[in-house]
Short mmCIF file of C-alpha atoms in Angstrom, two decimals:
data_model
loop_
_atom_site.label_atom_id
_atom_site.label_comp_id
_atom_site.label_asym_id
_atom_site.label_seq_id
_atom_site.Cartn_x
_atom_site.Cartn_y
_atom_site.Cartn_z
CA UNK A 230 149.66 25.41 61.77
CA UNK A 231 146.97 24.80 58.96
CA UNK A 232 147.94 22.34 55.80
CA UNK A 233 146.61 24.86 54.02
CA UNK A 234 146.33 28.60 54.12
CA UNK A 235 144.56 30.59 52.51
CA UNK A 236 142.90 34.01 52.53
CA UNK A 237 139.44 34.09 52.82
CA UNK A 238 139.10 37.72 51.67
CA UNK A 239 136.33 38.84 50.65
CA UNK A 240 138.06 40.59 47.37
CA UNK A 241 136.33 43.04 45.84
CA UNK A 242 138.07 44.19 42.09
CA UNK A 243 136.19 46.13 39.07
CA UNK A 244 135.73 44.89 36.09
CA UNK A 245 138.56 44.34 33.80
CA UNK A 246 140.82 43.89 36.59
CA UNK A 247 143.53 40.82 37.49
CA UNK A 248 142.38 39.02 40.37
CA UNK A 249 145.32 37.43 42.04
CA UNK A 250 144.51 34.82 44.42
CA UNK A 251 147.10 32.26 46.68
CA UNK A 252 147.99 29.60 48.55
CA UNK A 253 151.13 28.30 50.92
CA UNK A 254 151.16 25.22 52.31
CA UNK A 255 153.11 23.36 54.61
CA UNK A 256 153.43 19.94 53.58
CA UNK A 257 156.60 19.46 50.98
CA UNK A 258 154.94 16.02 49.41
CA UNK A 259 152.20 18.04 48.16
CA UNK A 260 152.84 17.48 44.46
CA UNK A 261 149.28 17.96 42.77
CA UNK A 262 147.60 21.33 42.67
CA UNK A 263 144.09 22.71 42.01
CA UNK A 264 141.73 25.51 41.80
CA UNK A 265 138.38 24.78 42.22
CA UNK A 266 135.84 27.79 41.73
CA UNK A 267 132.31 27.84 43.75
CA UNK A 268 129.47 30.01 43.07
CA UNK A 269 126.51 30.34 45.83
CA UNK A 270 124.23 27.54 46.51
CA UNK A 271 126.82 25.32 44.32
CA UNK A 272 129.34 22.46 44.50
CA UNK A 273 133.14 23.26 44.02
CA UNK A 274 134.04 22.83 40.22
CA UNK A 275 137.29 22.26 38.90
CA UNK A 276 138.98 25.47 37.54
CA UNK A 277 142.67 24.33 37.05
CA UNK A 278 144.83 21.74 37.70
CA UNK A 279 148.50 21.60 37.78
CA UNK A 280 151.07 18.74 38.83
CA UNK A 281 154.59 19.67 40.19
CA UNK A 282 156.16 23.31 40.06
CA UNK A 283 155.64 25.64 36.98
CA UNK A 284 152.91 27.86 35.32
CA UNK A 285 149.68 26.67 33.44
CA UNK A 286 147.29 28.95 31.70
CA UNK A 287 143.66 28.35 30.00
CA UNK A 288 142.38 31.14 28.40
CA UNK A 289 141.79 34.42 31.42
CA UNK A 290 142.99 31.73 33.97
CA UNK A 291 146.73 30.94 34.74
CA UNK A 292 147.96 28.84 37.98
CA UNK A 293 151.39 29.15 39.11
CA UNK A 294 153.25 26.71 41.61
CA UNK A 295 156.65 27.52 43.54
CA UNK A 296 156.96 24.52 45.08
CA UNK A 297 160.29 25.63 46.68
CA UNK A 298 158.28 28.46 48.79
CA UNK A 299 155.27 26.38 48.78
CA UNK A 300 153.22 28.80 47.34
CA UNK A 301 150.66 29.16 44.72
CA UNK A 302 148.80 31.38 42.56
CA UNK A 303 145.71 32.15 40.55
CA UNK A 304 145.89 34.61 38.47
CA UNK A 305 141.84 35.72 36.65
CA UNK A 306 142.59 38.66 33.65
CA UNK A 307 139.87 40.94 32.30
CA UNK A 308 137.95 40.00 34.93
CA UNK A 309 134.08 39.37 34.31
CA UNK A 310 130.98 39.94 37.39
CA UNK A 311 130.74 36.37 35.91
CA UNK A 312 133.87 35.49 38.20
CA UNK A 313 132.36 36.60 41.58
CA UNK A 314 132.92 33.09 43.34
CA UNK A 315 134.55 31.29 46.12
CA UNK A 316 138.27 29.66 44.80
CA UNK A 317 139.41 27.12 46.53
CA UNK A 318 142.89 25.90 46.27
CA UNK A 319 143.44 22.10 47.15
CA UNK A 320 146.04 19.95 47.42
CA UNK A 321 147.56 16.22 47.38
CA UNK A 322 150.28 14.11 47.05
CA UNK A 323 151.64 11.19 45.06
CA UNK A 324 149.16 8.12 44.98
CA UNK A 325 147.38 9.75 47.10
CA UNK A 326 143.18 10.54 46.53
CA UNK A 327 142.80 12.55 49.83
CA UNK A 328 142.62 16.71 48.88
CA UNK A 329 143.49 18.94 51.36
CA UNK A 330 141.51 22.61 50.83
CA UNK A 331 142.04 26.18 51.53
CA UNK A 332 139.50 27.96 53.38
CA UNK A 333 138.67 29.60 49.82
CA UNK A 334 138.78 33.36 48.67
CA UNK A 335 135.18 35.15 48.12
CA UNK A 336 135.53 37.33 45.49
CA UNK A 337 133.75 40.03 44.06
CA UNK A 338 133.87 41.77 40.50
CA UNK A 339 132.04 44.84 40.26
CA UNK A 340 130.30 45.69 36.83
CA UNK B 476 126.29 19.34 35.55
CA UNK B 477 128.84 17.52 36.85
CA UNK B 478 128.11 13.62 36.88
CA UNK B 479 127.82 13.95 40.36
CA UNK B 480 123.90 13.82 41.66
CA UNK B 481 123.20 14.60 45.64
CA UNK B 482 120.08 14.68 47.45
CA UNK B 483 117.95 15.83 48.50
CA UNK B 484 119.85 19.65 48.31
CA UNK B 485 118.26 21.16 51.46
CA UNK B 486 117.09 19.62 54.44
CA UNK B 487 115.98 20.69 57.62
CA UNK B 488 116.06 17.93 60.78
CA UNK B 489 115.62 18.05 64.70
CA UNK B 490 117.79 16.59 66.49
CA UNK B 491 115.97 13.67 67.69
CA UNK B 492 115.34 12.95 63.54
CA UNK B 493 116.88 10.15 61.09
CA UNK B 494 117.65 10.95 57.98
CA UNK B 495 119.83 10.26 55.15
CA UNK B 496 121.80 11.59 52.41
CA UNK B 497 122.23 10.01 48.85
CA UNK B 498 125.04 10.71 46.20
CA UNK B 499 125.22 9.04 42.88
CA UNK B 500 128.23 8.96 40.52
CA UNK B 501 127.80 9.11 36.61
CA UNK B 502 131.05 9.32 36.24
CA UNK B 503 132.53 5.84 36.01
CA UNK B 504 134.90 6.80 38.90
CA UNK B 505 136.02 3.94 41.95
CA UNK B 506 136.27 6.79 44.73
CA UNK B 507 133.88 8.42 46.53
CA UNK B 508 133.90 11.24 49.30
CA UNK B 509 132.17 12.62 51.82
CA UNK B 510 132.89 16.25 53.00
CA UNK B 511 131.83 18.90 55.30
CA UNK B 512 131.84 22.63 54.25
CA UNK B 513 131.51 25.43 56.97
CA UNK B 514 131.06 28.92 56.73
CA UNK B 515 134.85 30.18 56.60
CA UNK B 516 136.47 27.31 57.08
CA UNK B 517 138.25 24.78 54.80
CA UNK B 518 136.44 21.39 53.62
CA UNK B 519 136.90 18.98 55.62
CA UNK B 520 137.10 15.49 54.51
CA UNK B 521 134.74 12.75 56.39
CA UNK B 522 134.83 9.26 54.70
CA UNK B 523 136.96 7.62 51.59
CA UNK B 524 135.55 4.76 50.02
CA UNK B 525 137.83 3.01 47.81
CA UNK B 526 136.53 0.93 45.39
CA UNK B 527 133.50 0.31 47.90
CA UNK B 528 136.37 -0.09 51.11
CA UNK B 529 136.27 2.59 53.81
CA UNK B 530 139.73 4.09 53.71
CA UNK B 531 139.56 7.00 55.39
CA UNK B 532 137.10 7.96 58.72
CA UNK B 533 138.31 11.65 60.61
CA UNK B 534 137.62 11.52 63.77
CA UNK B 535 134.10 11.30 62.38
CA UNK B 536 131.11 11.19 65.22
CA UNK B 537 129.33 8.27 65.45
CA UNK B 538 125.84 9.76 64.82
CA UNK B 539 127.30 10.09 61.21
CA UNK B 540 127.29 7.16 59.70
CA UNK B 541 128.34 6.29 55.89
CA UNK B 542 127.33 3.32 53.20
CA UNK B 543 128.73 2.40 50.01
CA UNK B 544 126.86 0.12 48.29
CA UNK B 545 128.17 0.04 44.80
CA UNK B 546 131.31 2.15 43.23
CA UNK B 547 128.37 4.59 42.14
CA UNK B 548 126.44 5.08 45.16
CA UNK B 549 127.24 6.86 48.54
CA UNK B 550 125.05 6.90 51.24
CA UNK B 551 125.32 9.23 54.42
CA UNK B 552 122.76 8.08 57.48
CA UNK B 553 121.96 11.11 59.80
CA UNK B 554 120.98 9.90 63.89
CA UNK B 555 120.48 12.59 66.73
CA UNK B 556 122.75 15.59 65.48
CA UNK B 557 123.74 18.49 67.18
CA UNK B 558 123.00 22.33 65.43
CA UNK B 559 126.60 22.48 65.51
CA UNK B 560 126.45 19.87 62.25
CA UNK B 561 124.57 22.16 60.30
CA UNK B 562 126.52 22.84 56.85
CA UNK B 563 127.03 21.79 53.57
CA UNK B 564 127.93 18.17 53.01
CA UNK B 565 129.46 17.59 49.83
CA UNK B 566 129.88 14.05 47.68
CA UNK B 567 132.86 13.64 45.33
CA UNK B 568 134.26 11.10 43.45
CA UNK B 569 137.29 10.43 41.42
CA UNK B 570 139.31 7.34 39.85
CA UNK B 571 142.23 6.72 41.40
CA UNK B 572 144.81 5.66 38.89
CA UNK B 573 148.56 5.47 39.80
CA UNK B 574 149.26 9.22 38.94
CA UNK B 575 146.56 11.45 41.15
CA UNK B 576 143.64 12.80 39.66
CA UNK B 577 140.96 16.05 40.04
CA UNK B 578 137.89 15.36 41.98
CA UNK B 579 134.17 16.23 41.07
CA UNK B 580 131.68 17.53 42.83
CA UNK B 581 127.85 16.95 43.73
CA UNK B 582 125.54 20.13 44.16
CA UNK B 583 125.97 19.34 47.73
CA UNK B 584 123.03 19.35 50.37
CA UNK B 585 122.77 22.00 52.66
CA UNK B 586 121.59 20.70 56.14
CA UNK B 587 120.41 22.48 58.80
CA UNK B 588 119.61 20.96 62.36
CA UNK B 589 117.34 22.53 64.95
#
C-alpha cells in the first residue's frame, strides 16, 4: 500500500467550476499537510499548508484535513484556465523534514 | 522565483557521460533535497542534507552521487546512467526548526539519458 494516494486524474472542469481534489494516507503520525501546485516545465510551488485536522482557506483555495479518515481535500472555486496544473498533496510528521507526495492530480480548466 | 536556482534545466547525456547537477539556495534555509519526479508517479525523495550532514540516502544507486558543500549549495554528480533515470530531478530546501516547515522548490532539471 502507497503512503500516499492520490488520483492522478487528468480532471477536466469549465470555467467557473469547483475543482475538488484529495488525498488519504496511511500513516496516522502524518501531522503536517500541503498542497503544492505545478505548472508544465516548472518546480512544485507551495499552494497551502495546513498543520493538524481542520479547514484553511486563502482566497479561491481552501484545504481540509480529517485526520480521523486520513483524508484530505482541496477545494479551487470560480475556477480560472489559470489553474490548469498538477497538485500535489504532501505530507510529514512531527520534527520531521522528509515530505512524502501524492502522485499529483493534472487538471484542466476549460475557458 | 522561488529562492531556489537549479541548473542547468535540461540536459541530455549518454550513458557512458559525467555530468553534474547544481542547486543553490537563496533562501537562508539549513536543508536541502534531492528528488526524482517521474511521469505518473509520486516524487521520490533521494538525499537529505542536514545542515551540510547526509541524513537521508533511498536506496539510491551508486552512479548517483550527491555533495553538499555549504548550507546553500547542493551538488548532484551523474556517472554511467541507465535511460531508465531519465526524469526530472528536483532541489528543495527548507529550515528545519522544531515545529515542521513547507519546502521550496528549484525549476528542476529535466534529464534525459540515451
Amino acid at each position: 500500500q502507497k503512503e500516499v494516494e492520490q488520483d492522478p486524474g487528468p480532471l477536466s472542469v469549465p470555467e467557473g467550476a469547483i475543482v475538488s481534489l484529495n488525498c488519504t494516507y496511511s500513516n496516522s503520525a502524518f501531522q503536517y499537510f500541503m498542497w503544492y501546485r505545478q505548472y508544465s516545465r516548472k518546480g512544485p510551488e507551495l499552494l497551502m499548508y495546513t498543520y493538524s485536522s481542520g479547514n484553511k482557506e486563502d482566497g479561491r483555495f481552501t484545504a481540509q484535513v480529517d485526520k480521523s479518515s486520513k483524508y484530505i481535500s482541496l477545494f479551487i472555486r470560480d475556477s480560472q484556465p489559470s489553474d490548469s496544473a498538477t497538485y500535489l498533496c504532501a505530507m510529514s510528521r512531527s520534527n520531521d523534514y522528509k515530505l512524502s507526495f501524492g502522485a499529483g492530480t493534472t487538471v484542466t480548466v476549460r475557458a | 522565483e522561488t529562492g531556489v536556482t537549479q541548473t542547468p534545466r535540461h540536459l541530455v547525456m549518454g550513458m557512458t557521460n559525467k555530468k553534474s547537477l547544481k542547486c543553490e539556495q537563496h533562501l537562508g534555509h539549513n536543508a536541502m533535497y534531492w528528488y526524482k519526479q517521474s511521469a505518473k508517479k509520486p516524487l521520490e525523495l533521494m538525499f537529505v542534507y542536514n545542515f551540510k550532514e547526509q541524513t537521508e540516502n533511498n536506496s539510491v544507486p551508486s552512479r548517483f552521487s550527491p555533495e553538499c558543500p555549504n548550507s546553500s549549495h547542493l551538488f548532484l554528480h551523474l556517472h554511467t546512467l541507465q535511460p531508465e533515470d531519465s526524469a526530472l530531478y528536483l532541489c528543495a530546501s527548507t529550515e528545519v526548526r522544531g515545529l515542521n516547515t513547507e519546502a521550496f522548490f528549484g525549476q528542476g532539471t529535466r534529464l534525459t539519458v540515451v
